[in-house]
């Protein structure tokens, strides 16, 4: 079974952050991982698009009970009906989590991952949080992930 990398981050983002998330998704697929995320828009959509364009596989854990909430690049949409509580499932099912910007929801995922012993790599905003490994860009983030969890 392939390892999964959780991508967490902003539900809405501008083109610069979208480009970082897209690159991250591409690298996740190219390194043989499945991509796991919240399955919706922003960073999640951009990362899924990058993974799909690189031939990867994507899983989206949705907050509601409607499969159509998933972005078009999610291979397996999983409805949870859990709202924000699904954040725990997003990080707990990954070998590592990579945060790309984001707000309170992303911060909750970072905390849940750390409490669960899941390594967290942050590109940008969250790099100053104790225990979070900082990366300048998607390529460095993937290098860190590979050093932590292998392939």
GROMACS .gro file of C-alpha atoms in nm:
model
  151
    1UNK     CA    1   0.000   0.000   0.000
    2UNK     CA    2   0.128   0.345  -0.089
    3UNK     CA    3   0.195   0.598   0.182
    4UNK     CA    4  -0.028   0.904   0.186
    5UNK     CA    5   0.084   1.261   0.235
    6UNK     CA    6  -0.175   1.498   0.381
    7UNK     CA    7  -0.189   1.843   0.225
    8UNK     CA    8  -0.347   2.105   0.449
    9UNK     CA    9  -0.394   2.474   0.387
   10UNK     CA   10  -0.605   2.765   0.279
   11UNK     CA   11  -0.953   2.699   0.140
   12UNK     CA   12  -0.911   3.013  -0.070
   13UNK     CA   13  -0.579   3.129  -0.208
   14UNK     CA   14  -0.418   3.354  -0.463
   15UNK     CA   15  -0.212   3.249  -0.764
   16UNK     CA   16   0.123   3.240  -0.580
   17UNK     CA   17  -0.001   3.001  -0.311
   18UNK     CA   18  -0.191   2.802  -0.573
   19UNK     CA   19   0.134   2.754  -0.768
   20UNK     CA   20   0.313   2.627  -0.455
   21UNK     CA   21   0.030   2.382  -0.379
   22UNK     CA   22   0.022   2.263  -0.741
   23UNK     CA   23   0.397   2.198  -0.734
   24UNK     CA   24   0.361   2.013  -0.404
   25UNK     CA   25   0.088   1.789  -0.548
   26UNK     CA   26   0.306   1.717  -0.850
   27UNK     CA   27   0.599   1.618  -0.628
   28UNK     CA   28   0.381   1.399  -0.407
   29UNK     CA   29   0.269   1.200  -0.711
   30UNK     CA   30   0.615   1.188  -0.870
   31UNK     CA   31   0.759   1.044  -0.548
   32UNK     CA   32   0.503   0.763  -0.539
   33UNK     CA   33   0.273   0.889  -0.265
   34UNK     CA   34  -0.104   0.922  -0.268
   35UNK     CA   35  -0.234   1.269  -0.183
   36UNK     CA   36  -0.487   1.308   0.098
   37UNK     CA   37  -0.663   1.636   0.171
   38UNK     CA   38  -0.993   1.797   0.262
   39UNK     CA   39  -1.101   1.762  -0.100
   40UNK     CA   40  -1.239   2.107  -0.160
   41UNK     CA   41  -1.101   2.430  -0.304
   42UNK     CA   42  -0.793   2.652  -0.266
   43UNK     CA   43  -0.474   2.471  -0.168
   44UNK     CA   44  -0.658   2.138  -0.173
   45UNK     CA   45  -0.776   2.177  -0.533
   46UNK     CA   46  -0.439   2.305  -0.657
   47UNK     CA   47  -0.251   2.018  -0.492
   48UNK     CA   48  -0.495   1.761  -0.629
   49UNK     CA   49  -0.463   1.910  -0.976
   50UNK     CA   50  -0.084   1.886  -0.958
   51UNK     CA   51  -0.100   1.526  -0.842
   52UNK     CA   52  -0.348   1.425  -1.113
   53UNK     CA   53  -0.146   1.595  -1.389
   54UNK     CA   54   0.155   1.392  -1.270
   55UNK     CA   55  -0.043   1.065  -1.279
   56UNK     CA   56  -0.109   1.049  -0.906
   57UNK     CA   57  -0.402   0.938  -0.692
   58UNK     CA   58  -0.603   1.172  -0.469
   59UNK     CA   59  -0.838   1.124  -0.175
   60UNK     CA   60  -1.060   1.400  -0.037
   61UNK     CA   61  -1.217   1.377   0.309
   62UNK     CA   62  -1.517   1.606   0.283
   63UNK     CA   63  -1.677   1.786   0.578
   64UNK     CA   64  -2.037   1.729   0.468
   65UNK     CA   65  -2.250   1.452   0.326
   66UNK     CA   66  -2.245   1.562  -0.038
   67UNK     CA   67  -1.998   1.399  -0.278
   68UNK     CA   68  -2.038   1.694  -0.515
   69UNK     CA   69  -1.849   1.916  -0.266
   70UNK     CA   70  -1.525   1.757  -0.390
   71UNK     CA   71  -1.311   1.937  -0.642
   72UNK     CA   72  -1.287   1.780  -0.985
   73UNK     CA   73  -0.935   1.642  -0.922
   74UNK     CA   74  -1.034   1.414  -0.631
   75UNK     CA   75  -1.033   1.045  -0.726
   76UNK     CA   76  -1.204   0.922  -0.411
   77UNK     CA   77  -1.432   1.167  -0.231
   78UNK     CA   78  -1.517   1.046   0.118
   79UNK     CA   79  -1.813   1.214   0.285
   80UNK     CA   80  -1.780   1.238   0.663
   81UNK     CA   81  -2.061   1.459   0.792
   82UNK     CA   82  -1.811   1.573   1.055
   83UNK     CA   83  -1.761   1.937   0.960
   84UNK     CA   84  -1.430   2.067   1.094
   85UNK     CA   85  -1.383   1.753   1.303
   86UNK     CA   86  -1.281   1.580   0.979
   87UNK     CA   87  -0.950   1.768   1.015
   88UNK     CA   88  -0.834   1.494   1.252
   89UNK     CA   89  -0.898   1.229   0.987
   90UNK     CA   90  -0.714   1.430   0.722
   91UNK     CA   91  -0.390   1.442   0.921
   92UNK     CA   92  -0.419   1.107   1.100
   93UNK     CA   93  -0.436   0.917   0.770
   94UNK     CA   94  -0.115   1.064   0.629
   95UNK     CA   95   0.244   0.958   0.691
   96UNK     CA   96   0.323   1.331   0.710
   97UNK     CA   97   0.132   1.656   0.669
   98UNK     CA   98   0.244   1.953   0.461
   99UNK     CA   99   0.084   2.289   0.542
  100UNK     CA  100   0.059   2.558   0.274
  101UNK     CA  101  -0.060   2.886   0.427
  102UNK     CA  102  -0.412   2.866   0.576
  103UNK     CA  103  -0.590   2.991   0.885
  104UNK     CA  104  -0.749   2.850   1.199
  105UNK     CA  105  -0.853   2.525   1.031
  106UNK     CA  106  -0.497   2.462   0.915
  107UNK     CA  107  -0.365   2.548   1.260
  108UNK     CA  108  -0.603   2.292   1.413
  109UNK     CA  109  -0.474   2.029   1.168
  110UNK     CA  110  -0.114   2.113   1.258
  111UNK     CA  111  -0.190   2.072   1.629
  112UNK     CA  112  -0.381   1.747   1.577
  113UNK     CA  113  -0.099   1.605   1.365
  114UNK     CA  114   0.166   1.698   1.621
  115UNK     CA  115  -0.037   1.550   1.910
  116UNK     CA  116  -0.067   1.230   1.704
  117UNK     CA  117   0.303   1.207   1.626
  118UNK     CA  118   0.253   1.287   1.257
  119UNK     CA  119   0.541   1.500   1.125
  120UNK     CA  120   0.443   1.843   0.992
  121UNK     CA  121   0.625   2.046   0.728
  122UNK     CA  122   0.518   2.404   0.663
  123UNK     CA  123   0.570   2.620   0.359
  124UNK     CA  124   0.526   2.981   0.460
  125UNK     CA  125   0.304   3.096   0.743
  126UNK     CA  126   0.338   2.814   0.998
  127UNK     CA  127   0.715   2.770   0.984
  128UNK     CA  128   0.760   2.945   1.321
  129UNK     CA  129   0.551   2.694   1.519
  130UNK     CA  130   0.764   2.479   1.754
  131UNK     CA  131   0.796   2.125   1.621
  132UNK     CA  132   0.698   2.221   1.266
  133UNK     CA  133   0.972   2.178   1.008
  134UNK     CA  134   1.006   2.483   0.785
  135UNK     CA  135   1.047   2.468   0.407
  136UNK     CA  136   1.109   2.755   0.166
  137UNK     CA  137   0.914   2.593  -0.117
  138UNK     CA  138   0.745   2.273  -0.232
  139UNK     CA  139   1.071   2.110  -0.342
  140UNK     CA  140   1.232   2.158  -0.002
  141UNK     CA  141   0.912   2.040   0.168
  142UNK     CA  142   0.923   1.716  -0.032
  143UNK     CA  143   1.290   1.665   0.053
  144UNK     CA  144   1.201   1.698   0.422
  145UNK     CA  145   0.905   1.459   0.386
  146UNK     CA  146   1.127   1.201   0.216
  147UNK     CA  147   1.387   1.231   0.493
  148UNK     CA  148   1.116   1.175   0.755
  149UNK     CA  149   0.902   0.898   0.606
  150UNK     CA  150   1.098   0.753   0.313
  151UNK     CA  151   0.904   0.638   0.009
   0.00000   0.00000   0.00000
